[in-house]
mmCIF file of C-alpha atoms in Angstrom:
data_model
loop_
_atom_site.group_PDB
_atom_site.id
_atom_site.type_symbol
_atom_site.label_atom_id
_atom_site.label_comp_id
_atom_site.label_asym_id
_atom_site.label_seq_id
_atom_site.Cartn_x
_atom_site.Cartn_y
_atom_site.Cartn_z
ATOM 1 C CA UNK A 1 -5.603 -11.375 -26.739
ATOM 2 C CA UNK A 2 -1.951 -10.686 -27.013
ATOM 3 C CA UNK A 3 -0.976 -13.825 -29.164
ATOM 4 C CA UNK A 4 -4.024 -12.750 -31.588
ATOM 5 C CA UNK A 5 -2.674 -8.917 -31.368
ATOM 6 C CA UNK A 6 -6.433 -7.676 -30.318
ATOM 7 C CA UNK A 7 -6.522 -4.219 -28.633
ATOM 8 C CA UNK A 8 -8.232 -4.960 -25.084
ATOM 9 C CA UNK A 9 -8.022 -3.223 -21.472
ATOM 10 C CA UNK A 10 -6.728 -4.470 -18.008
ATOM 11 C CA UNK A 11 -7.740 -3.411 -15.067
ATOM 12 C CA UNK A 12 -5.618 -4.994 -12.080
ATOM 13 C CA UNK A 13 -6.717 -4.159 -8.481
ATOM 14 C CA UNK A 14 -6.558 -5.493 -5.053
ATOM 15 C CA UNK A 15 -9.139 -4.588 -1.726
ATOM 16 C CA UNK A 16 -8.183 -1.459 0.430
ATOM 17 C CA UNK A 17 -6.901 -3.150 3.936
ATOM 18 C CA UNK A 18 -7.967 -6.557 3.514
ATOM 19 C CA UNK A 19 -5.614 -7.725 5.682
ATOM 20 C CA UNK A 20 -7.056 -5.859 8.494
ATOM 21 C CA UNK A 21 -10.351 -8.140 8.011
ATOM 22 C CA UNK A 22 -8.222 -11.362 7.772
ATOM 23 C CA UNK A 23 -6.628 -9.836 11.240
ATOM 24 C CA UNK A 24 -9.844 -8.869 13.286
ATOM 25 C CA UNK A 25 -12.483 -11.098 11.877
ATOM 26 C CA UNK A 26 -10.469 -14.633 10.684
ATOM 27 C CA UNK A 27 -9.436 -15.886 7.399
ATOM 28 C CA UNK A 28 -12.476 -17.829 7.159
ATOM 29 C CA UNK A 29 -14.215 -14.672 6.992
ATOM 30 C CA UNK A 30 -11.929 -13.068 4.527
ATOM 31 C CA UNK A 31 -12.597 -16.259 1.890
ATOM 32 C CA UNK A 32 -16.129 -15.473 2.475
ATOM 33 C CA UNK A 33 -15.548 -11.795 1.331
ATOM 34 C CA UNK A 34 -13.471 -12.729 -1.419
ATOM 35 C CA UNK A 35 -16.221 -14.882 -2.836
ATOM 36 C CA UNK A 36 -18.809 -12.592 -2.220
ATOM 37 C CA UNK A 37 -16.816 -9.697 -4.158
ATOM 38 C CA UNK A 38 -16.571 -11.803 -6.916
ATOM 39 C CA UNK A 39 -20.386 -12.606 -7.490
ATOM 40 C CA UNK A 40 -20.992 -8.946 -7.394
ATOM 41 C CA UNK A 41 -18.172 -8.055 -9.841
ATOM 42 C CA UNK A 42 -19.987 -10.675 -12.181
ATOM 43 C CA UNK A 43 -22.970 -8.637 -12.025
ATOM 44 C CA UNK A 44 -21.615 -5.832 -13.601
ATOM 45 C CA UNK A 45 -19.127 -7.134 -16.045
ATOM 46 C CA UNK A 46 -19.806 -7.789 -19.652
ATOM 47 C CA UNK A 47 -20.031 -11.218 -21.452
ATOM 48 C CA UNK A 48 -16.576 -11.512 -23.116
ATOM 49 C CA UNK A 49 -14.893 -9.838 -20.038
ATOM 50 C CA UNK A 50 -12.617 -11.962 -17.934
ATOM 51 C CA UNK A 51 -11.896 -11.830 -14.791
ATOM 52 C CA UNK A 52 -9.506 -13.713 -12.785
ATOM 53 C CA UNK A 53 -8.127 -13.924 -8.919
ATOM 54 C CA UNK A 54 -4.551 -13.972 -8.771
ATOM 55 C CA UNK A 55 -4.055 -14.759 -5.289
ATOM 56 C CA UNK A 56 -4.891 -13.318 -2.146
ATOM 57 C CA UNK A 57 -7.044 -10.249 -2.540
ATOM 58 C CA UNK A 58 -5.838 -9.181 -6.113
ATOM 59 C CA UNK A 59 -7.877 -9.479 -9.283
ATOM 60 C CA UNK A 60 -7.183 -8.912 -12.834
ATOM 61 C CA UNK A 61 -9.970 -8.049 -15.780
ATOM 62 C CA UNK A 62 -9.292 -8.460 -19.263
ATOM 63 C CA UNK A 63 -11.708 -6.612 -21.390
ATOM 64 C CA UNK A 64 -12.671 -5.503 -25.029
ATOM 65 C CA UNK A 65 -13.684 -2.095 -23.846
ATOM 66 C CA UNK A 66 -9.853 -0.798 -24.449
ATOM 67 C CA UNK A 67 -10.915 2.691 -25.218
ATOM 68 C CA UNK A 68 -10.362 5.154 -21.748
ATOM 69 C CA UNK A 69 -13.610 6.277 -21.447
ATOM 70 C CA UNK A 70 -15.328 2.825 -21.966
ATOM 71 C CA UNK A 71 -12.408 1.450 -19.106
ATOM 72 C CA UNK A 72 -13.465 4.656 -16.905
ATOM 73 C CA UNK A 73 -17.626 3.399 -17.027
ATOM 74 C CA UNK A 74 -16.258 0.116 -16.219
ATOM 75 C CA UNK A 75 -13.985 1.012 -13.223
ATOM 76 C CA UNK A 76 -16.907 3.307 -12.027
ATOM 77 C CA UNK A 77 -19.007 0.158 -12.183
ATOM 78 C CA UNK A 78 -16.503 -1.814 -10.202
ATOM 79 C CA UNK A 79 -16.269 0.397 -7.676
ATOM 80 C CA UNK A 80 -20.035 0.804 -7.026
ATOM 81 C CA UNK A 81 -19.888 -3.079 -6.336
ATOM 82 C CA UNK A 82 -18.192 -2.287 -2.766
ATOM 83 C CA UNK A 83 -20.747 0.969 -1.616
ATOM 84 C CA UNK A 84 -23.080 -1.379 0.067
ATOM 85 C CA UNK A 85 -21.564 -3.432 3.299
ATOM 86 C CA UNK A 86 -21.065 -7.101 3.112
ATOM 87 C CA UNK A 87 -22.743 -9.113 5.881
ATOM 88 C CA UNK A 88 -20.559 -12.315 6.590
ATOM 89 C CA UNK A 89 -21.832 -14.754 9.415
ATOM 90 C CA UNK A 90 -23.284 -11.976 11.048
ATOM 91 C CA UNK A 91 -20.677 -9.155 10.402
ATOM 92 C CA UNK A 92 -21.202 -6.035 8.358
ATOM 93 C CA UNK A 93 -17.639 -5.574 6.762
ATOM 94 C CA UNK A 94 -17.104 -2.273 4.729
ATOM 95 C CA UNK A 95 -14.261 -2.307 2.244
ATOM 96 C CA UNK A 96 -13.049 -0.700 -1.053
ATOM 97 C CA UNK A 97 -10.850 -1.675 -3.909
ATOM 98 C CA UNK A 98 -8.222 0.522 -5.775
ATOM 99 C CA UNK A 99 -7.968 -0.220 -9.434
ATOM 100 C CA UNK A 100 -5.206 0.300 -12.101
ATOM 101 C CA UNK A 101 -6.115 0.535 -15.747
ATOM 102 C CA UNK A 102 -4.093 0.092 -18.694
ATOM 103 C CA UNK A 103 -4.285 -1.017 -22.666
ATOM 104 C CA UNK A 104 -2.365 -3.212 -24.771
ATOM 105 C CA UNK A 105 -0.955 -2.228 -26.632
ATOM 106 C CA UNK A 106 -0.419 1.203 -25.686
ATOM 107 C CA UNK A 107 0.589 0.544 -22.161
ATOM 108 C CA UNK A 108 2.606 -2.875 -22.758
ATOM 109 C CA UNK A 109 3.062 -5.124 -25.300
ATOM 110 C CA UNK A 110 3.680 -8.402 -23.352
ATOM 111 C CA UNK A 111 2.120 -9.483 -20.167
ATOM 112 C CA UNK A 112 4.933 -8.457 -17.838
ATOM 113 C CA UNK A 113 4.827 -4.762 -19.016
ATOM 114 C CA UNK A 114 1.139 -4.707 -18.418
ATOM 115 C CA UNK A 115 1.106 -5.906 -14.647
ATOM 116 C CA UNK A 116 3.940 -3.820 -14.028
ATOM 117 C CA UNK A 117 2.069 -0.788 -15.380
ATOM 118 C CA UNK A 118 -1.097 -1.602 -14.040
ATOM 119 C CA UNK A 119 0.301 -2.373 -10.749
ATOM 120 C CA UNK A 120 1.842 1.111 -10.758
ATOM 121 C CA UNK A 121 -1.396 2.684 -11.667
ATOM 122 C CA UNK A 122 -3.411 0.705 -8.913
ATOM 123 C CA UNK A 123 -0.620 2.139 -6.377
ATOM 124 C CA UNK A 124 -1.103 5.790 -7.507
ATOM 125 C CA UNK A 125 -4.870 5.147 -6.679
ATOM 126 C CA UNK A 126 -4.154 4.167 -3.149
ATOM 127 C CA UNK A 127 -2.109 7.149 -2.767
ATOM 128 C CA UNK A 128 -5.049 9.323 -3.914
ATOM 129 C CA UNK A 129 -6.539 7.764 -1.028
ATOM 130 C CA UNK A 130 -7.946 4.295 -1.968
ATOM 131 C CA UNK A 131 -11.396 3.388 -3.564
ATOM 132 C CA UNK A 132 -10.605 4.963 -6.845
ATOM 133 C CA UNK A 133 -9.275 4.011 -10.160
ATOM 134 C CA UNK A 134 -6.260 5.065 -12.069
ATOM 135 C CA UNK A 135 -4.930 5.233 -15.607
ATOM 136 C CA UNK A 136 -1.358 4.430 -16.272
ATOM 137 C CA UNK A 137 0.473 7.148 -18.087
ATOM 138 C CA UNK A 138 3.844 7.925 -18.788
ATOM 139 C CA UNK A 139 3.965 10.472 -16.156
ATOM 140 C CA UNK A 140 2.964 8.153 -13.586
ATOM 141 C CA UNK A 141 5.891 5.987 -14.792
ATOM 142 C CA UNK A 142 8.876 9.193 -14.570
ATOM 143 C CA UNK A 143 6.859 9.236 -10.933
ATOM 144 C CA UNK A 144 7.452 6.027 -10.059
ATOM 145 C CA UNK A 145 11.106 5.889 -11.477
ATOM 146 C CA UNK A 146 11.779 8.836 -9.588
ATOM 147 C CA UNK A 147 10.586 7.346 -6.190
ATOM 148 C CA UNK A 148 12.736 4.174 -6.871
ATOM 149 C CA UNK A 149 15.407 6.412 -7.394
ATOM 150 C CA UNK A 150 15.123 8.127 -4.291
ATOM 151 C CA UNK A 151 14.738 5.273 -2.616
ATOM 152 C CA UNK A 152 17.844 3.645 -3.649
ATOM 153 C CA UNK A 153 19.636 7.264 -2.901
ATOM 154 C CA UNK A 154 18.568 6.855 0.628
ATOM 155 C CA UNK A 155 19.595 3.618 1.035
ATOM 156 C CA UNK A 156 23.040 4.576 -0.091
ATOM 157 C CA UNK A 157 23.107 7.886 1.836
ATOM 158 C CA UNK A 158 22.430 5.301 4.951
ATOM 159 C CA UNK A 159 25.497 3.288 3.791
ATOM 160 C CA UNK A 160 27.606 6.176 2.988
ATOM 161 C CA UNK A 161 26.944 8.605 5.476
ATOM 162 C CA UNK A 162 25.457 11.264 3.115
ATOM 163 C CA UNK A 163 22.865 12.311 5.701
ATOM 164 C CA UNK A 164 23.030 15.348 7.503
ATOM 165 C CA UNK A 165 21.135 16.968 10.628
ATOM 166 C CA UNK A 166 20.362 20.467 10.232
ATOM 167 C CA UNK A 167 19.320 22.765 13.659
ATOM 168 C CA UNK A 168 16.994 25.720 13.275
ATOM 169 C CA UNK A 169 16.801 27.955 16.503
ATOM 170 C CA UNK A 170 13.751 28.522 18.638
ATOM 171 C CA UNK A 171 13.373 31.696 20.138
ATOM 172 C CA UNK A 172 11.853 32.995 23.247
ATOM 173 C CA UNK A 173 9.673 35.889 22.270
ATOM 174 C CA UNK A 174 10.281 38.155 25.392
ATOM 175 C CA UNK A 175 13.524 37.995 25.833
ATOM 176 C CA UNK A 176 14.688 37.438 22.461
ATOM 177 C CA UNK A 177 17.163 34.506 24.053
ATOM 178 C CA UNK A 178 17.600 31.141 22.317
ATOM 179 C CA UNK A 179 15.471 28.362 23.839
ATOM 180 C CA UNK A 180 16.115 25.543 21.512
ATOM 181 C CA UNK A 181 16.596 23.846 18.232
ATOM 182 C CA UNK A 182 14.655 21.643 16.163
ATOM 183 C CA UNK A 183 16.766 18.824 14.479
ATOM 184 C CA UNK A 184 15.983 18.550 10.443
ATOM 185 C CA UNK A 185 16.790 16.017 8.507
ATOM 186 C CA UNK A 186 18.780 16.876 5.062
ATOM 187 C CA UNK A 187 20.050 14.377 2.433
ATOM 188 C CA UNK A 188 22.404 15.461 -0.120
ATOM 189 C CA UNK A 189 23.808 12.958 -2.493
ATOM 190 C CA UNK A 190 26.457 13.369 -5.648
ATOM 191 C CA UNK A 191 23.482 14.386 -7.668
ATOM 192 C CA UNK A 192 22.458 17.092 -5.795
ATOM 193 C CA UNK A 193 20.193 17.586 -2.565
ATOM 194 C CA UNK A 194 16.774 15.896 -2.378
ATOM 195 C CA UNK A 195 13.997 17.602 -0.651
ATOM 196 C CA UNK A 196 12.571 16.510 2.378
ATOM 197 C CA UNK A 197 8.771 16.933 0.837
ATOM 198 C CA UNK A 198 10.127 14.201 -1.659
ATOM 199 C CA UNK A 199 12.083 11.907 0.472
ATOM 200 C CA UNK A 200 10.319 11.632 3.710
ATOM 201 C CA UNK A 201 6.596 10.101 2.269
ATOM 202 C CA UNK A 202 9.181 7.284 0.614
ATOM 203 C CA UNK A 203 11.118 6.712 3.658
ATOM 204 C CA UNK A 204 7.544 6.100 5.538
ATOM 205 C CA UNK A 205 6.415 3.877 2.695
ATOM 206 C CA UNK A 206 9.639 1.658 2.128
ATOM 207 C CA UNK A 207 10.208 1.346 6.218
ATOM 208 C CA UNK A 208 13.163 3.157 6.098
ATOM 209 C CA UNK A 209 11.930 5.692 8.468
ATOM 210 C CA UNK A 210 12.338 4.003 11.518
ATOM 211 C CA UNK A 211 16.082 3.442 10.571
ATOM 212 C CA UNK A 212 16.423 7.502 9.696
ATOM 213 C CA UNK A 213 14.444 8.078 13.010
ATOM 214 C CA UNK A 214 16.809 6.382 15.009
ATOM 215 C CA UNK A 215 19.848 8.056 13.373
ATOM 216 C CA UNK A 216 18.389 11.516 13.498
ATOM 217 C CA UNK A 217 17.956 11.374 17.040
ATOM 218 C CA UNK A 218 20.856 9.636 18.060
ATOM 219 C CA UNK A 219 23.178 12.070 15.900
ATOM 220 C CA UNK A 220 21.055 14.951 17.182
ATOM 221 C CA UNK A 221 21.674 14.135 20.583
ATOM 222 C CA UNK A 222 25.625 13.911 19.936
ATOM 223 C CA UNK A 223 25.874 17.003 17.701
ATOM 224 C CA UNK A 224 23.596 19.173 20.205
ATOM 225 C CA UNK A 225 26.167 18.373 23.116
ATOM 226 C CA UNK A 226 28.904 19.678 21.241
ATOM 227 C CA UNK A 227 27.433 23.019 21.722
ATOM 228 C CA UNK A 228 28.871 25.733 24.396
ATOM 229 C CA UNK A 229 28.340 24.738 28.027
ATOM 230 C CA UNK A 230 26.869 28.389 28.717
ATOM 231 C CA UNK A 231 23.833 27.144 26.405
ATOM 232 C CA UNK A 232 22.897 24.607 29.468
ATOM 233 C CA UNK A 233 19.575 25.596 29.159
ATOM 234 C CA UNK A 234 18.750 24.933 25.661
ATOM 235 C CA UNK A 235 16.302 21.966 24.418
ATOM 236 C CA UNK A 236 16.476 19.788 21.575
ATOM 237 C CA UNK A 237 13.517 19.227 19.369
ATOM 238 C CA UNK A 238 13.137 15.813 17.069
ATOM 239 C CA UNK A 239 10.408 14.662 14.989
ATOM 240 C CA UNK A 240 9.153 11.389 15.269
ATOM 241 C CA UNK A 241 6.802 9.346 12.600
ATOM 242 C CA UNK A 242 4.034 7.149 13.603
ATOM 243 C CA UNK A 243 6.047 4.231 12.306
ATOM 244 C CA UNK A 244 8.570 5.008 14.910
ATOM 245 C CA UNK A 245 5.779 5.312 17.595
ATOM 246 C CA UNK A 246 4.100 2.036 16.184
ATOM 247 C CA UNK A 247 6.989 -0.138 16.642
ATOM 248 C CA UNK A 248 7.316 -2.084 19.507
ATOM 249 C CA UNK A 249 10.876 -1.294 20.650
ATOM 250 C CA UNK A 250 10.348 2.678 20.458
ATOM 251 C CA UNK A 251 10.500 3.058 23.916
ATOM 252 C CA UNK A 252 13.788 1.086 24.289
ATOM 253 C CA UNK A 253 15.581 2.726 21.484
ATOM 254 C CA UNK A 254 14.972 6.048 22.701
ATOM 255 C CA UNK A 255 16.053 4.997 26.311
ATOM 256 C CA UNK A 256 19.090 3.568 24.888
ATOM 257 C CA UNK A 257 20.135 6.283 22.868
ATOM 258 C CA UNK A 258 19.710 8.410 25.518
ATOM 259 C CA UNK A 259 21.823 6.178 27.329
ATOM 260 C CA UNK A 260 24.452 5.857 24.659
ATOM 261 C CA UNK A 261 24.592 9.659 24.054
ATOM 262 C CA UNK A 262 24.786 10.596 27.699
ATOM 263 C CA UNK A 263 22.127 12.861 26.837
ATOM 264 C CA UNK A 264 19.819 14.201 29.397
ATOM 265 C CA UNK A 265 16.145 13.076 28.966
ATOM 266 C CA UNK A 266 14.353 16.547 30.245
ATOM 267 C CA UNK A 267 16.281 18.499 27.388
ATOM 268 C CA UNK A 268 14.840 16.397 24.734
ATOM 269 C CA UNK A 269 11.446 17.230 23.058
ATOM 270 C CA UNK A 270 9.768 14.761 20.718
ATOM 271 C CA UNK A 271 7.692 16.263 18.322
ATOM 272 C CA UNK A 272 4.548 14.304 17.077
ATOM 273 C CA UNK A 273 2.107 15.689 14.464
ATOM 274 C CA UNK A 274 -1.704 15.710 15.124
ATOM 275 C CA UNK A 275 -2.389 13.534 12.228
ATOM 276 C CA UNK A 276 0.044 11.127 14.122
ATOM 277 C CA UNK A 277 -1.592 11.527 17.577
ATOM 278 C CA UNK A 278 -5.468 10.737 16.328
ATOM 279 C CA UNK A 279 -4.765 7.358 15.003
ATOM 280 C CA UNK A 280 -4.116 4.964 17.174
ATOM 281 C CA UNK A 281 -5.183 7.376 20.006
ATOM 282 C CA UNK A 282 -5.241 5.096 23.206
ATOM 283 C CA UNK A 283 -1.905 3.760 21.960
ATOM 284 C CA UNK A 284 -0.477 6.728 21.279
ATOM 285 C CA UNK A 285 -1.474 8.260 24.936
ATOM 286 C CA UNK A 286 0.346 5.478 26.697
ATOM 287 C CA UNK A 287 3.697 5.704 24.677
ATOM 288 C CA UNK A 288 3.590 9.434 25.284
ATOM 289 C CA UNK A 289 3.040 9.182 29.080
ATOM 290 C CA UNK A 290 5.883 6.767 29.239
ATOM 291 C CA UNK A 291 8.104 9.244 27.559
ATOM 292 C CA UNK A 292 6.877 11.751 30.004
ATOM 293 C CA UNK A 293 7.718 9.398 32.757
ATOM 294 C CA UNK A 294 11.409 9.223 31.468
ATOM 295 C CA UNK A 295 11.498 13.119 31.548
ATOM 296 C CA UNK A 296 11.049 13.677 27.968
ATOM 297 C CA UNK A 297 8.989 16.645 26.790
ATOM 298 C CA UNK A 298 6.240 16.047 23.944
ATOM 299 C CA UNK A 299 5.130 18.730 21.485
ATOM 300 C CA UNK A 300 2.110 18.723 19.188
ATOM 301 C CA UNK A 301 3.529 19.920 15.744
ATOM 302 C CA UNK A 302 1.737 21.473 13.103
ATOM 303 C CA UNK A 303 -1.325 22.035 15.090
ATOM 304 C CA UNK A 304 -4.609 23.039 13.104
ATOM 305 C CA UNK A 305 -3.746 21.249 9.956
ATOM 306 C CA UNK A 306 -5.828 18.179 10.618
ATOM 307 C CA UNK A 307 -8.258 16.630 13.446
ATOM 308 C CA UNK A 308 -7.266 18.630 16.573
ATOM 309 C CA UNK A 309 -9.777 20.048 18.999
ATOM 310 C CA UNK A 310 -9.786 20.796 22.794
ATOM 311 C CA UNK A 311 -10.615 17.221 23.799
ATOM 312 C CA UNK A 312 -7.324 15.837 21.906
ATOM 313 C CA UNK A 313 -5.361 18.754 23.757
ATOM 314 C CA UNK A 314 -6.967 17.894 26.884
ATOM 315 C CA UNK A 315 -6.535 14.201 26.593
ATOM 316 C CA UNK A 316 -2.997 13.891 25.286
ATOM 317 C CA UNK A 317 0.244 13.874 27.930
ATOM 318 C CA UNK A 318 1.329 17.444 25.965
ATOM 319 C CA UNK A 319 3.972 19.962 27.071
ATOM 320 C CA UNK A 320 4.317 22.028 24.136
ATOM 321 C CA UNK A 321 2.159 23.335 20.921
ATOM 322 C CA UNK A 322 2.909 24.005 17.791
ATOM 323 C CA UNK A 323 1.278 26.468 15.524
ATOM 324 C CA UNK A 324 1.438 25.345 11.891
ATOM 325 C CA UNK A 325 3.422 27.710 9.192
ATOM 326 C CA UNK A 326 0.039 27.792 7.226
ATOM 327 C CA UNK A 327 -1.754 30.047 9.786
ATOM 328 C CA UNK A 328 1.075 32.147 10.686
ATOM 329 C CA UNK A 329 2.339 32.916 6.462
ATOM 330 C CA UNK A 330 -0.221 35.712 5.884
ATOM 331 C CA UNK A 331 -2.158 36.496 9.228
ATOM 332 C CA UNK A 332 -0.590 40.081 9.543
ATOM 333 C CA UNK A 333 -2.546 41.273 6.713
ATOM 334 C CA UNK A 334 -5.607 43.094 7.097
ATOM 335 C CA UNK A 335 -7.391 40.280 5.255
ATOM 336 C CA UNK A 336 -6.316 37.517 7.477
ATOM 337 C CA UNK A 337 -8.690 38.068 10.134
ATOM 338 C CA UNK A 338 -9.458 34.688 10.601
ATOM 339 C CA UNK A 339 -6.202 33.470 10.725
ATOM 340 C CA UNK A 340 -5.477 36.192 13.327
ATOM 341 C CA UNK A 341 -8.489 34.699 15.632
ATOM 342 C CA UNK A 342 -7.514 31.301 15.231
ATOM 343 C CA UNK A 343 -3.955 31.925 16.431
ATOM 344 C CA UNK A 344 -5.293 33.861 19.218
ATOM 345 C CA UNK A 345 -7.576 31.548 20.295
ATOM 346 C CA UNK A 346 -5.008 28.277 20.024
ATOM 347 C CA UNK A 347 -2.431 30.499 22.346
ATOM 348 C CA UNK A 348 -5.502 31.071 24.848
ATOM 349 C CA UNK A 349 -6.749 27.566 25.273
ATOM 350 C CA UNK A 350 -2.950 25.862 25.281
ATOM 351 C CA UNK A 351 -2.472 28.579 27.908
ATOM 352 C CA UNK A 352 -5.250 27.521 29.697
ATOM 353 C CA UNK A 353 -4.081 23.887 29.742
ATOM 354 C CA UNK A 354 -0.468 25.072 30.703
ATOM 355 C CA UNK A 355 0.819 23.949 27.758
ATOM 356 C CA UNK A 356 3.845 26.199 25.898
ATOM 357 C CA UNK A 357 2.883 27.769 22.334
ATOM 358 C CA UNK A 358 5.679 27.770 19.602
ATOM 359 C CA UNK A 359 4.704 29.523 16.450
ATOM 360 C CA UNK A 360 6.387 28.208 13.159
ATOM 361 C CA UNK A 361 7.333 30.179 9.878
ATOM 362 C CA UNK A 362 7.784 33.369 11.184
ATOM 363 C CA UNK A 363 9.254 35.705 8.269
ATOM 364 C CA UNK A 364 8.289 39.124 9.051
ATOM 365 C CA UNK A 365 8.740 42.015 11.822
ATOM 366 C CA UNK A 366 4.876 42.419 11.653
ATOM 367 C CA UNK A 367 4.289 38.543 11.934
ATOM 368 C CA UNK A 368 6.581 38.628 15.319
ATOM 369 C CA UNK A 369 4.812 41.645 16.727
ATOM 370 C CA UNK A 370 1.309 40.509 16.171
ATOM 371 C CA UNK A 371 2.543 37.093 18.060
ATOM 372 C CA UNK A 372 4.203 38.923 21.226
ATOM 373 C CA UNK A 373 0.938 40.672 21.434
ATOM 374 C CA UNK A 374 -0.787 37.639 21.117
ATOM 375 C CA UNK A 375 1.016 36.068 24.172
ATOM 376 C CA UNK A 376 2.891 33.788 22.112
ATOM 377 C CA UNK A 377 5.945 31.882 23.877
ATOM 378 C CA UNK A 378 8.642 30.908 21.509
ATOM 379 C CA UNK A 379 9.189 31.234 17.514
ATOM 380 C CA UNK A 380 11.018 29.660 15.014
ATOM 381 C CA UNK A 381 11.526 30.586 11.172
ATOM 382 C CA UNK A 382 13.807 32.388 8.680
ATOM 383 C CA UNK A 383 13.486 35.682 10.117
ATOM 384 C CA UNK A 384 15.532 34.589 12.936
ATOM 385 C CA UNK A 385 17.415 31.754 11.112
ATOM 386 C CA UNK A 386 17.408 29.216 8.299
ATOM 387 C CA UNK A 387 18.064 25.339 9.071
ATOM 388 C CA UNK A 388 22.162 25.727 10.244
ATOM 389 C CA UNK A 389 24.992 23.103 10.373
ATOM 390 C CA UNK A 390 26.328 22.933 13.758
ATOM 391 C CA UNK A 391 29.293 24.662 12.787
ATOM 392 C CA UNK A 392 26.788 27.661 11.627
ATOM 393 C CA UNK A 393 24.908 27.029 14.851
ATOM 394 C CA UNK A 394 28.148 27.248 16.807
ATOM 395 C CA UNK A 395 28.850 30.628 15.259
ATOM 396 C CA UNK A 396 25.712 32.149 15.404
ATOM 397 C CA UNK A 397 25.596 31.266 19.263
ATOM 398 C CA UNK A 398 28.708 32.975 19.830
ATOM 399 C CA UNK A 399 27.893 36.245 17.416
ATOM 400 C CA UNK A 400 24.234 36.604 19.264
ATOM 401 C CA UNK A 401 25.707 35.895 23.027
#
């Protein structure tokens, strides 16, 4: 088609979580699934459409229907092939696909660029939640280029020690005394700072998050120990990702870091988000229990943003619940009665389970006053202090003593 300079559309796609089918049901079932997928696809394709399997679970479709609306309709037909389960040797298998769409010559004038751009579009579809189709655009190219820049910058930052740890104080609402600090990773390169909201997701997808997580934990422990001796009661909170928890050596890594830094386990709080806690629930429980057996405290971060229920609070081996800042942001206004009710209920439930409650994102005296009246234990936020360098934190501790 390219040799004939004839316009055409390309749809590049693979099966979502196909590896899981192979790992759980075996490669024979995986091969049967690929055959059944191809059979269903042929029923929705036109006579001049060309479908090819590139290897594994990857397919490419070339079609004369290159206009966007035509390709959108075709992609909808392809996705419909995956709505019904596949019955394979008595196994009922549900699977979906992610599609990347581009056209010649608008999105690429040779095969290499067409494959590259349709691949970018496919991974954008996966980011949207899978079982979706995404067109290649110049904006998508710019976004992906930015992602690669950040990934390279992260690798360089690790190598050149451009990463920093910021520390945000956690305050006792009753006594207004310092009870701990949360360690937050910061990346500042020669080109300027990179927002955590940008680099954390990329670090997770690239696998760098494990190396970064270990670095943050060890660096934070070493920094924390340089604080004045009279702050011995303070505790250090460090965020942990799902990738760290799921690696086989995680417990060993934590134990080694504590030993190398001579950091007492009972002064360390590891924070996990509720979405992390729910995924691989039984496995996570065993890991968290082993950490607690070492003396490490466990906090459930961003409570209320995902799947949490009383069941998870009761089953997870927790010490602390952190209420997400989204519930706090406007709950002191009259129209935010729902938010106030939720926050008060969370505090009461947590206390009934002997859990300490920390509210995040406090920015006003009104928020502080309401939380105090509800019996919240600890707070953190810009009202008290932004994330500080270790030098700034030492000065603040001395000033506020």
